[in-house]
Coordinates of C-alpha atoms in Angstrom, one line a residue:
Chain A
M1 CA 122.6 13.8 26.2
T2 CA 124.9 17.3 25.8
K3 CA 123.9 20.3 28.3
P4 CA 122.0 23.1 26.6
M5 CA 124.5 25.5 25.1
T6 CA 123.6 29.3 23.8
M7 CA 124.3 30.2 19.8
S8 CA 127.9 31.2 20.4
Q9 CA 128.6 28.3 22.9
K10 CA 127.5 25.5 19.0
I11 CA 129.0 27.1 16.4
L12 CA 132.2 27.3 18.6
A13 CA 131.3 23.7 19.5
Y14 CA 131.5 22.8 15.8
H15 CA 134.2 24.7 14.6
A16 CA 136.1 22.6 17.4
G17 CA 134.8 19.1 16.3
K18 CA 133.2 18.2 19.8
E19 CA 129.8 18.0 20.9
Y20 CA 129.4 20.0 24.0
V21 CA 131.9 23.2 25.1
E22 CA 131.5 24.5 27.8
P23 CA 132.0 28.5 29.3
G24 CA 136.3 29.1 29.8
D25 CA 136.7 26.1 28.0
L26 CA 140.7 26.8 26.1
I27 CA 139.4 25.2 22.6
F28 CA 141.8 25.5 19.0
A29 CA 138.4 26.1 16.5
N30 CA 138.8 26.0 12.3
V31 CA 137.8 29.8 11.2
D32 CA 135.8 29.8 8.0
L33 CA 137.2 33.3 7.1
V34 CA 140.5 35.1 8.1
L35 CA 140.2 39.2 7.3
G36 CA 142.8 41.8 7.9
N37 CA 143.6 45.4 6.9
D38 CA 146.3 47.4 6.1
V39 CA 147.4 48.9 9.4
T40 CA 147.0 45.1 11.0
T41 CA 148.1 43.1 7.7
P42 CA 151.8 44.4 7.9
V43 CA 152.7 43.4 11.3
A44 CA 150.9 39.3 10.7
I45 CA 152.9 39.2 7.5
K46 CA 156.0 39.9 9.7
E47 CA 155.0 37.2 11.7
F48 CA 154.1 35.1 9.2
E49 CA 157.3 35.0 7.6
K50 CA 159.1 33.9 10.7
I51 CA 156.5 30.8 10.5
G52 CA 158.4 29.7 7.5
I53 CA 156.3 27.9 5.6
D54 CA 155.6 28.7 1.9
R55 CA 151.5 28.5 1.5
V56 CA 148.4 29.9 3.1
F57 CA 146.2 27.8 4.9
D58 CA 143.1 27.9 2.0
K59 CA 144.0 31.0 -0.6
D60 CA 139.8 31.4 -0.4
K61 CA 139.5 32.0 3.3
I62 CA 141.7 35.1 3.5
A63 CA 140.5 38.4 2.9
I64 CA 142.5 41.5 3.1
V65 CA 141.7 45.1 2.6
P66 CA 143.4 48.0 2.9
D67 CA 140.9 50.5 4.2
H68 CA 142.7 52.3 6.5
F69 CA 145.1 54.3 5.3
T70 CA 143.7 54.2 1.6
P71 CA 144.1 55.9 -1.0
N72 CA 147.5 56.2 0.9
K73 CA 147.8 59.0 2.8
D74 CA 151.5 59.3 2.9
I75 CA 154.5 57.7 1.8
K76 CA 154.8 55.2 5.0
S77 CA 151.0 54.3 4.4
A78 CA 152.1 53.8 0.8
Q79 CA 154.8 51.3 1.6
Q80 CA 152.6 49.0 4.2
C81 CA 149.9 49.3 1.6
K82 CA 152.8 47.4 -0.9
M83 CA 153.9 45.3 1.2
V84 CA 150.2 43.8 2.0
R85 CA 149.5 44.2 -1.8
E86 CA 152.4 42.1 -3.0
F87 CA 151.7 39.6 -0.1
A88 CA 147.7 38.9 -1.5
K89 CA 150.2 38.5 -5.0
K90 CA 152.6 36.1 -3.8
Y91 CA 150.1 33.8 -2.3
E92 CA 147.1 34.2 -4.8
I93 CA 144.5 35.9 -2.2
T94 CA 141.6 35.9 -3.7
N95 CA 139.8 38.2 -1.9
Y96 CA 142.5 40.8 -2.0
F97 CA 140.5 44.5 -2.8
E98 CA 142.0 47.0 -3.9
V99 CA 141.3 50.9 -4.2
G100 CA 138.8 51.6 -6.6
E101 CA 136.9 47.6 -6.1
M102 CA 137.0 48.3 -2.1
G103 CA 134.7 49.4 0.8
I104 CA 135.5 49.2 4.5
E105 CA 135.8 46.0 5.6
H106 CA 132.8 45.2 7.9
A107 CA 130.2 46.5 5.2
L108 CA 132.4 44.8 2.1
L109 CA 132.3 41.1 3.3
P110 CA 128.7 41.0 3.9
E111 CA 128.4 42.5 0.3
K112 CA 129.9 40.7 -1.1
G113 CA 128.7 37.6 0.7
L114 CA 132.4 36.6 2.1
V115 CA 130.2 35.8 5.9
V116 CA 126.9 33.7 6.1
P117 CA 124.9 32.5 9.2
G118 CA 127.1 30.1 11.4
D119 CA 130.2 30.8 10.0
L120 CA 133.4 31.2 12.4
V121 CA 135.2 34.2 10.7
I122 CA 138.0 36.5 12.9
G123 CA 139.4 39.3 11.7
A124 CA 142.4 41.9 12.6
D125 CA 140.6 44.4 12.9
S126 CA 138.2 44.7 16.6
H127 CA 135.0 45.7 15.0
T128 CA 134.8 42.5 13.6
C129 CA 132.2 41.7 15.5
T130 CA 130.4 43.9 13.0
Y131 CA 129.2 39.9 11.4
G132 CA 127.3 38.7 14.4
A133 CA 124.0 40.5 12.9
L134 CA 124.2 37.2 10.1
G135 CA 124.3 35.0 12.4
A136 CA 127.8 34.5 12.6
F137 CA 130.6 33.7 15.4
S138 CA 132.6 36.7 14.5
T139 CA 135.7 38.5 17.0
G140 CA 138.7 40.6 16.7
I141 CA 141.9 38.8 17.1
G142 CA 144.8 40.3 16.6
S143 CA 147.9 40.2 14.3
T144 CA 149.7 37.2 15.3
D145 CA 146.1 35.6 15.6
M146 CA 145.7 36.3 11.8
A147 CA 149.5 34.9 10.7
C148 CA 149.1 31.6 12.7
A149 CA 145.5 31.5 11.4
M150 CA 146.4 32.0 8.1
A151 CA 149.1 29.4 8.1
T152 CA 146.7 26.7 10.1
G153 CA 143.1 27.7 9.5
K154 CA 142.8 27.8 13.1
C155 CA 142.6 29.8 16.3
W156 CA 142.4 29.5 19.8
F157 CA 139.6 30.7 21.8
K158 CA 137.9 30.8 24.9
V159 CA 134.2 30.1 25.0
P160 CA 132.2 33.2 26.3
E161 CA 129.7 32.8 28.8
A162 CA 126.5 35.3 27.0
I163 CA 124.7 37.8 28.2
K164 CA 121.0 37.2 26.3
F165 CA 119.1 40.4 25.4
I166 CA 115.5 40.2 24.6
L167 CA 114.1 42.8 22.7
Y168 CA 110.5 43.7 22.0
G169 CA 108.6 46.7 21.0
K170 CA 109.0 48.6 18.1
K171 CA 111.6 51.7 17.0
T172 CA 109.6 54.9 17.2
G173 CA 110.3 58.6 16.0
W174 CA 114.1 59.1 15.1
T175 CA 115.0 56.3 16.6
S176 CA 117.8 53.5 14.7
G177 CA 120.3 50.9 15.8
K178 CA 122.7 53.4 16.6
D179 CA 120.4 54.6 19.1
I180 CA 120.2 50.7 21.0
I181 CA 124.0 49.8 21.0
L182 CA 124.4 53.7 22.8
H183 CA 121.3 52.6 25.5
I184 CA 122.9 49.3 25.4
I185 CA 126.0 49.9 26.9
G186 CA 125.4 52.9 28.5
M187 CA 123.7 50.6 31.1
I188 CA 126.0 48.0 31.0
G189 CA 129.1 49.9 30.9
V190 CA 132.0 49.9 28.3
D191 CA 133.2 46.4 29.9
G192 CA 129.6 45.0 31.0
A193 CA 130.2 42.6 29.1
L194 CA 134.0 41.7 28.9
Y195 CA 135.1 38.2 27.7
K196 CA 131.3 38.0 27.0
S197 CA 129.2 37.1 24.1
M198 CA 126.0 39.7 23.7
E199 CA 122.9 37.4 22.2
Y200 CA 119.7 39.3 20.9
T201 CA 116.5 37.7 20.5
G202 CA 112.6 38.5 20.8
E203 CA 109.9 39.5 18.8
G204 CA 111.7 42.6 18.8
L205 CA 114.1 42.2 16.1
K206 CA 111.5 42.0 13.8
S207 CA 111.7 46.4 13.7
L208 CA 115.7 45.8 13.3
S209 CA 116.5 46.5 9.6
M210 CA 120.2 44.1 8.4
D211 CA 121.9 47.5 8.5
D212 CA 119.9 48.1 12.8
R213 CA 121.4 44.5 13.2
F214 CA 125.2 45.5 11.3
T215 CA 125.7 48.5 13.7
I216 CA 124.4 46.8 16.8
A217 CA 126.6 44.2 16.6
N218 CA 129.5 46.4 15.3
M219 CA 130.0 47.7 18.8
A220 CA 129.5 44.6 20.8
I221 CA 133.2 45.6 21.0
E222 CA 132.6 48.7 22.6
A223 CA 131.2 46.8 25.5
G224 CA 134.2 44.7 26.0
A225 CA 132.0 41.9 24.5
K226 CA 133.8 39.4 22.5
N227 CA 131.3 39.2 19.7
G228 CA 127.3 39.9 19.5
I229 CA 125.2 37.8 17.8
F230 CA 121.7 38.1 16.4
E231 CA 119.0 35.3 15.8
V232 CA 118.4 33.7 12.6
D233 CA 114.9 35.1 10.9
E234 CA 113.8 35.9 7.3
K235 CA 115.0 39.1 7.1
T236 CA 118.7 37.4 7.3
I237 CA 117.9 34.7 5.4
E238 CA 116.3 36.9 2.6
Y239 CA 119.5 38.8 3.3
V240 CA 122.2 35.8 2.4
K241 CA 120.3 34.9 -0.6
Q242 CA 120.9 38.1 -2.1
H243 CA 124.5 38.9 -1.4
S244 CA 125.5 35.0 -1.1
T245 CA 125.8 31.4 -3.0
K246 CA 127.6 30.1 -0.4
P247 CA 125.6 27.3 2.4
Y248 CA 125.1 28.7 5.4
K249 CA 124.2 26.9 8.7
I250 CA 122.0 28.1 11.4
F251 CA 122.3 27.4 14.7
K252 CA 119.6 28.7 18.0
A253 CA 120.5 28.7 21.3
D254 CA 118.6 25.5 23.4
E255 CA 116.0 27.1 25.1
D256 CA 117.1 26.4 28.3
A257 CA 120.7 26.9 27.9
E258 CA 122.9 29.3 30.9
Y259 CA 122.8 33.1 30.8
S260 CA 125.5 35.6 32.9
Q261 CA 122.6 37.4 33.0
V262 CA 119.5 38.6 30.5
F263 CA 117.9 41.8 30.1
E264 CA 114.8 42.4 28.4
I265 CA 114.7 45.9 26.8
D266 CA 111.5 47.6 25.6
I267 CA 112.6 49.0 22.3
S268 CA 109.5 51.1 21.7
K269 CA 111.3 53.2 24.8
I270 CA 114.5 54.1 23.8
R271 CA 115.0 57.8 22.4
P272 CA 117.7 59.3 20.4
T273 CA 120.8 58.8 22.0
V274 CA 124.3 60.5 22.2
A275 CA 127.9 59.2 23.7
F276 CA 129.7 62.4 25.4
P277 CA 133.6 62.3 25.5
H278 CA 135.7 59.9 26.4
L279 CA 133.6 56.9 26.4
P280 CA 131.0 55.3 24.8
E281 CA 129.2 54.7 27.6
N282 CA 128.9 58.6 28.6
T283 CA 125.2 58.6 27.6
K284 CA 122.4 61.0 27.3
T285 CA 119.2 60.6 25.5
I286 CA 119.0 63.5 23.7
D287 CA 116.1 64.7 25.8
E288 CA 118.9 65.0 28.5
I289 CA 120.7 67.3 26.7
T290 CA 120.3 70.7 27.7
E291 CA 123.0 72.6 27.2
K292 CA 124.0 73.5 23.3
I293 CA 126.5 71.9 22.1
Y294 CA 128.7 73.5 19.6
I295 CA 130.1 71.7 17.4
D296 CA 133.4 72.2 14.4
Q297 CA 132.5 69.3 12.9
V298 CA 130.2 66.3 11.8
V299 CA 131.1 62.5 10.3
I300 CA 129.0 60.8 8.8
G301 CA 130.0 57.2 7.6
S302 CA 132.3 54.1 9.4
C303 CA 132.1 50.6 9.6
T304 CA 129.5 51.9 12.3
N305 CA 127.0 53.7 10.3
G306 CA 128.2 53.9 6.5
R307 CA 125.3 51.7 4.8
I308 CA 122.3 53.3 2.7
E309 CA 119.9 53.1 4.9
D310 CA 122.2 55.6 7.5
L311 CA 122.7 57.7 3.5
R312 CA 119.5 58.2 3.4
I313 CA 118.1 58.8 6.2
A314 CA 121.1 61.8 6.8
A315 CA 120.0 62.8 2.7
K316 CA 116.1 64.1 3.7
I317 CA 117.7 65.6 6.7
L318 CA 119.7 67.7 4.6
K319 CA 117.4 67.9 1.5
G320 CA 116.9 71.8 0.8
R321 CA 119.0 73.0 3.6
K322 CA 122.2 73.4 4.5
V323 CA 125.1 72.7 6.4
K324 CA 125.4 75.7 9.6
K325 CA 128.2 78.1 8.2
G326 CA 131.4 77.0 9.5
L327 CA 130.9 73.7 10.1
R328 CA 132.5 70.9 8.3
C329 CA 130.2 68.3 7.3
I330 CA 132.4 64.7 5.8
I331 CA 130.7 62.2 4.2
F332 CA 131.2 58.8 3.5
P333 CA 129.3 56.0 1.6
T334 CA 130.7 52.8 3.0
T335 CA 131.4 50.9 0.7
Q336 CA 131.7 51.3 -4.0
N337 CA 128.1 49.7 -4.0
I338 CA 127.0 51.8 -1.7
Y339 CA 128.6 55.0 -3.1
K340 CA 126.8 53.9 -6.5
Q341 CA 123.5 53.7 -4.8
A342 CA 123.4 56.9 -3.4
L343 CA 124.6 59.1 -6.4
K344 CA 121.8 56.4 -8.2
E345 CA 118.9 57.6 -5.6
G346 CA 120.1 61.1 -5.7
L347 CA 121.6 62.0 -2.2
I348 CA 125.2 62.3 -3.0
E349 CA 123.8 65.8 -4.9
I350 CA 121.6 66.5 -1.9
F351 CA 124.9 66.0 0.1
I352 CA 127.0 68.9 -2.2
D353 CA 124.2 70.8 -2.2
A354 CA 124.1 71.1 1.6
G355 CA 127.5 72.2 1.8
C356 CA 129.1 68.6 2.7
V357 CA 132.2 67.3 1.5
V358 CA 132.0 63.7 0.4
S359 CA 134.4 60.6 0.5
T360 CA 135.2 57.7 -0.9
P361 CA 134.9 54.7 0.8
T362 CA 138.0 54.5 3.9
C363 CA 138.4 54.1 7.7
G364 CA 140.4 57.8 7.6
P365 CA 138.8 59.8 10.1
C366 CA 137.1 57.5 12.2
L367 CA 140.3 56.8 14.3
G368 CA 142.0 60.1 13.1
G369 CA 144.5 58.4 9.9
H370 CA 143.2 61.5 7.3
M371 CA 140.0 62.8 5.8
G372 CA 138.9 65.0 9.0
I373 CA 141.3 65.6 11.3
L374 CA 140.3 67.4 14.7
A375 CA 142.8 70.3 15.5
D376 CA 142.8 71.6 19.6
G377 CA 140.0 71.5 20.9
E378 CA 137.6 70.5 18.0
K379 CA 134.5 69.3 19.1
A380 CA 132.9 67.3 16.5
L381 CA 130.1 64.4 16.2
A382 CA 130.4 61.5 14.4
T383 CA 128.7 58.5 13.8
T384 CA 131.9 56.0 13.6
N385 CA 132.5 54.3 17.5
R386 CA 134.9 55.6 19.7
N387 CA 135.3 59.2 21.1
F388 CA 138.8 57.9 23.6
V389 CA 140.8 61.1 23.6
G390 CA 142.8 61.9 21.0
R391 CA 140.6 59.6 18.7
M392 CA 139.7 62.1 15.6
G393 CA 143.1 64.3 16.1
H394 CA 144.3 66.5 18.2
P395 CA 144.3 64.4 21.9
N396 CA 142.8 67.8 23.0
S397 CA 139.7 67.5 20.6
E398 CA 136.3 66.2 21.5
V399 CA 134.4 62.9 20.3
Y400 CA 130.6 62.7 20.2
L401 CA 128.9 59.9 18.9
S402 CA 125.4 59.7 17.4
S403 CA 122.7 58.2 14.9
P404 CA 123.3 59.2 11.5
A405 CA 120.1 61.2 11.9
I406 CA 121.0 62.8 15.1
A407 CA 124.4 63.8 13.3
A408 CA 122.2 65.3 9.6
A409 CA 120.0 67.5 12.0
S410 CA 123.6 68.9 13.7
A411 CA 125.1 69.7 11.1
V412 CA 122.6 71.8 10.0
L413 CA 121.6 73.3 13.5
G414 CA 125.9 74.1 14.3
Y415 CA 124.8 71.9 18.1
I416 CA 123.5 68.9 18.8
G417 CA 120.0 68.9 18.4
S418 CA 117.4 66.5 16.7
P419 CA 115.6 66.6 13.0
E420 CA 112.7 67.4 15.6
E421 CA 113.6 70.6 16.1
L422 CA 113.9 71.0 12.1
G423 CA 110.2 70.5 12.4
M424 CA 110.9 66.9 11.3
K425 CA 109.1 64.3 12.2
G426 CA 109.9 60.3 12.8
D427 CA 108.9 58.0 10.1
D428 CA 106.8 56.5 12.1
E429 CA 104.6 60.2 13.2
Chain B
M1 CA 159.3 34.0 35.0
I2 CA 159.7 36.6 37.9
F3 CA 160.1 40.5 37.0
K4 CA 161.2 43.3 39.4
G5 CA 161.1 46.3 38.3
K6 CA 158.9 50.2 39.6
A7 CA 155.0 50.6 39.2
H8 CA 153.7 53.0 36.5
K9 CA 150.0 53.4 37.9
Y10 CA 147.4 54.8 35.7
Y11 CA 143.4 53.8 35.5
D12 CA 140.7 52.6 34.4
N13 CA 139.8 51.8 30.8
I14 CA 143.1 52.8 29.5
D15 CA 142.2 52.4 25.8
T16 CA 144.7 51.4 22.2
D17 CA 143.9 55.0 21.0
V18 CA 146.4 55.9 23.9
I19 CA 148.6 53.4 24.4
I20 CA 149.6 54.2 20.9
P21 CA 147.4 57.0 18.8
A22 CA 146.8 56.1 14.9
R23 CA 148.5 58.7 13.5
Y24 CA 151.9 55.8 14.1
L25 CA 150.3 53.3 12.8
N26 CA 151.6 54.0 9.4
T27 CA 154.1 51.5 10.8
S28 CA 154.6 48.4 12.5
D29 CA 158.5 49.3 14.2
P30 CA 158.6 48.0 17.7
N31 CA 161.4 50.9 18.2
E32 CA 159.6 53.5 16.5
L33 CA 156.0 52.9 18.3
A34 CA 157.8 52.6 21.8
K35 CA 159.0 56.3 21.8
H36 CA 155.0 57.1 21.6
C37 CA 153.8 55.0 23.6
L38 CA 151.3 56.5 26.0
E39 CA 151.9 59.6 24.8
D40 CA 148.8 61.3 24.3
L41 CA 148.2 60.0 28.6
D42 CA 151.6 61.2 29.5
K43 CA 153.7 62.8 28.0
E44 CA 156.5 62.1 30.1
F45 CA 156.5 58.1 30.5
V46 CA 159.1 57.1 27.5
N47 CA 160.9 59.0 29.4
K48 CA 160.4 57.9 32.8
V49 CA 160.1 54.0 31.8
Q50 CA 162.8 51.8 32.6
K51 CA 164.1 48.2 31.1
G52 CA 162.0 45.9 33.6
D53 CA 159.2 47.8 35.1
I54 CA 156.2 47.4 35.5
L55 CA 152.8 49.1 34.1
V56 CA 150.3 48.8 36.7
A57 CA 146.2 50.2 36.0
G58 CA 142.6 49.7 36.3
K59 CA 139.8 47.8 34.9
N60 CA 139.5 47.3 31.4
F61 CA 143.1 47.8 30.3
G62 CA 143.5 47.8 26.3
C63 CA 140.0 49.3 25.5
G64 CA 139.5 49.6 22.1
S65 CA 141.3 48.6 18.9
S66 CA 142.8 44.9 17.3
R67 CA 146.1 47.1 16.7
E68 CA 149.4 44.8 18.4
H69 CA 151.4 47.6 18.2
A70 CA 149.7 48.6 21.4
P71 CA 151.4 45.6 24.0
I72 CA 154.0 45.8 20.6
A73 CA 154.8 49.7 22.2
I74 CA 154.4 48.2 25.7
K75 CA 157.2 45.7 25.4
A76 CA 159.4 47.5 23.4
C77 CA 159.9 50.7 25.2
G78 CA 161.1 47.9 28.3
V79 CA 158.0 47.2 30.5
S80 CA 158.4 43.5 32.0
C81 CA 155.0 43.0 32.6
V82 CA 151.2 44.6 32.8
V83 CA 149.4 44.3 35.8
A84 CA 145.9 45.3 35.7
K85 CA 142.6 44.6 37.5
S86 CA 141.0 43.5 34.2
F87 CA 142.7 43.2 31.0
A88 CA 139.8 43.9 27.5
R89 CA 140.0 40.8 25.5
I90 CA 141.9 41.1 22.4
F91 CA 145.1 43.3 24.6
Y92 CA 145.0 40.1 26.3
R93 CA 145.1 37.8 23.6
N94 CA 147.6 39.6 21.7
A95 CA 150.1 39.9 24.6
I96 CA 150.4 36.9 25.9
N97 CA 150.6 36.1 21.7
I98 CA 153.6 38.2 21.9
G99 CA 154.8 37.1 24.9
L100 CA 154.1 40.1 26.9
P101 CA 153.3 38.9 30.4
I102 CA 150.0 39.9 32.2
V103 CA 147.8 39.6 35.1
E104 CA 144.9 40.3 36.5
C105 CA 145.0 41.0 40.7
E106 CA 142.1 43.5 41.7
E107 CA 144.0 44.1 45.3
A108 CA 147.6 44.3 44.0
V109 CA 146.7 46.6 41.9
D110 CA 144.8 48.9 44.4
G111 CA 147.3 48.5 47.1
I112 CA 150.5 49.5 44.8
E113 CA 151.1 53.4 44.3
A114 CA 153.3 54.7 41.1
G115 CA 156.9 54.7 42.2
D116 CA 157.0 51.5 43.7
E117 CA 159.4 47.7 43.6
V118 CA 157.3 45.6 42.4
E119 CA 158.0 41.9 41.9
V120 CA 155.2 39.6 39.6
D121 CA 155.5 35.8 40.2
L122 CA 153.7 34.9 37.1
V123 CA 153.1 30.5 37.1
N124 CA 152.7 31.1 40.9
G125 CA 150.4 34.3 40.3
I126 CA 152.1 36.1 43.1
I127 CA 152.5 39.8 43.1
K128 CA 154.7 41.7 46.0
N129 CA 155.1 45.3 46.9
L130 CA 158.3 45.2 47.8
T131 CA 158.4 48.7 49.1
K132 CA 155.0 48.6 51.1
G133 CA 156.2 44.8 51.9
K134 CA 152.7 43.6 50.8
E135 CA 151.9 40.7 49.0
F136 CA 149.1 39.4 46.7
K137 CA 147.6 36.4 46.0
A138 CA 146.4 36.5 41.5
K139 CA 144.7 33.8 39.7
P140 CA 147.8 31.7 38.2
F141 CA 147.8 31.7 34.2
P142 CA 145.8 28.7 32.7
E143 CA 148.7 25.9 31.5
F144 CA 147.3 27.1 27.7
M145 CA 148.6 30.3 28.2
Q146 CA 151.7 29.4 30.2
N147 CA 152.5 26.9 27.5
I148 CA 152.1 29.4 24.4
M149 CA 154.5 32.3 26.6
K150 CA 157.1 29.2 27.3
A151 CA 157.1 29.0 24.2
G152 CA 158.1 32.2 23.5
G153 CA 155.0 33.6 22.0
L154 CA 152.1 32.2 19.6
I155 CA 154.2 31.8 16.2
E156 CA 156.9 29.6 18.0
F157 CA 154.1 27.5 19.6
V158 CA 152.2 27.0 16.2
K159 CA 155.8 26.5 14.8
G160 CA 155.9 23.4 17.2
E161 CA 152.6 21.2 16.3
L162 CA 153.1 22.2 12.5
K163 CA 156.0 20.7 13.0
K164 CA 154.0 17.8 15.0
D165 CA 151.8 17.5 11.9
A166 CA 154.3 17.1 10.1

């Protein structure tokens, strides 16, 4: 008889070929997928070459997505992408996605069916934790880890303790997955889940779409967590069947598994939430914002909130309205497929008519790379994941974080506000 | 593994965006990255730091991005060791993997001021503030990680392992 385990413990034990692993154990485990982008892969390639082997462990289990500075913003970025492209060609990497077929990595991989429940995924990008929405153990690592995993198919892990989040109730009004995760980070802090796993369960999961879950898992890293993971249900299976033919394995936490903390959260009580500069934990609900915070730029997109539901919500609010004069509103569909879907549904036309600019998928503005850099003293409201000092440009600029609904309404108002101020009630009313 | 140098001290939640801003991530050259280390936090840092100096910070040091450019920049600008109350986990593993020594010790951070002369004994987990004559005990480094550090980082460690398999 082995001791009870959490979902994360079970996935790690399975991939390490062990019956049981304990929090704190240091293990080597086999990975199902290794991910890199155009910023982290060049460093990994240099390290990979030092190992001195002439093959990768499995050309089908590596995904490389140039998405940060692409389409290339300058010569140095072009050189980096060239290095990545040549590496992908030399080692015949199956899942290399060039401009034109790509998307922001964390939306693209699930869409392409490359991640399924029970997988162990590592990625040289901190938001790799996104795939926890699918019931996979996925976590961000660095370039050296990526290099070693490309060579050996293995990575070292410290088995994490877990925090259990039992969600109940139903979302109300304009509240979305983004508000739930901002609420949680505000509650536990940016190091509230440091070195730990955030495991989501409870009947409240039923009211969360897959897009909501991707957003919540995506920001686990913003609470310091190693991974965020959702219990697998019918919605997960439905999504996987639509996107993948890969076999999957469902791991369920034991009833009596041990958690370092347990939180019960009534999601019907969560109101739209905004994170103030310069940390994702500096949250206020929309009702607590009493002063008018005027903004210069709104960004809707990124691996956190550029999926089709996000665009639909933004379009619902922007339809027939105009972006406030003098404010820039930039919209980024997260993958080429999402872009195409938005075109079909007429969302892109709504955005352009409202005075927004619509861009090809790129991480550019989220991290102050390109396509929406802030000047000295400017303020932005973004549906991205981080609002650190200088994140979106000048060190004296400020970034606020919100859901697409709040961002779209604020683009019209010119200051941070809710669709309720535009006389729009949420879906359930 | 004993390091000695002058302390540079910063606060909690020093993130990877201020350690090395994304605008410089179009290169992976350590010397280029070192020129901009901590630039958005303290413009003078790269001029002040000397080879062997020790970086001291609060909790959650290195939070944010997975960019290995952050520990690379710190190492390349001459810092010998980082002492913090806690580290963000990807930064922690990146530092181990590239061979940048790091130690967690809350009391030591509280007992060190900027400019103090500090000595860190990684294997035994002993941190000395030579200026103030104080000694602090940190948790010794796990053997697993000492082995990676001793090999000179994860790449050398993996090379050794691959040889064993062959």
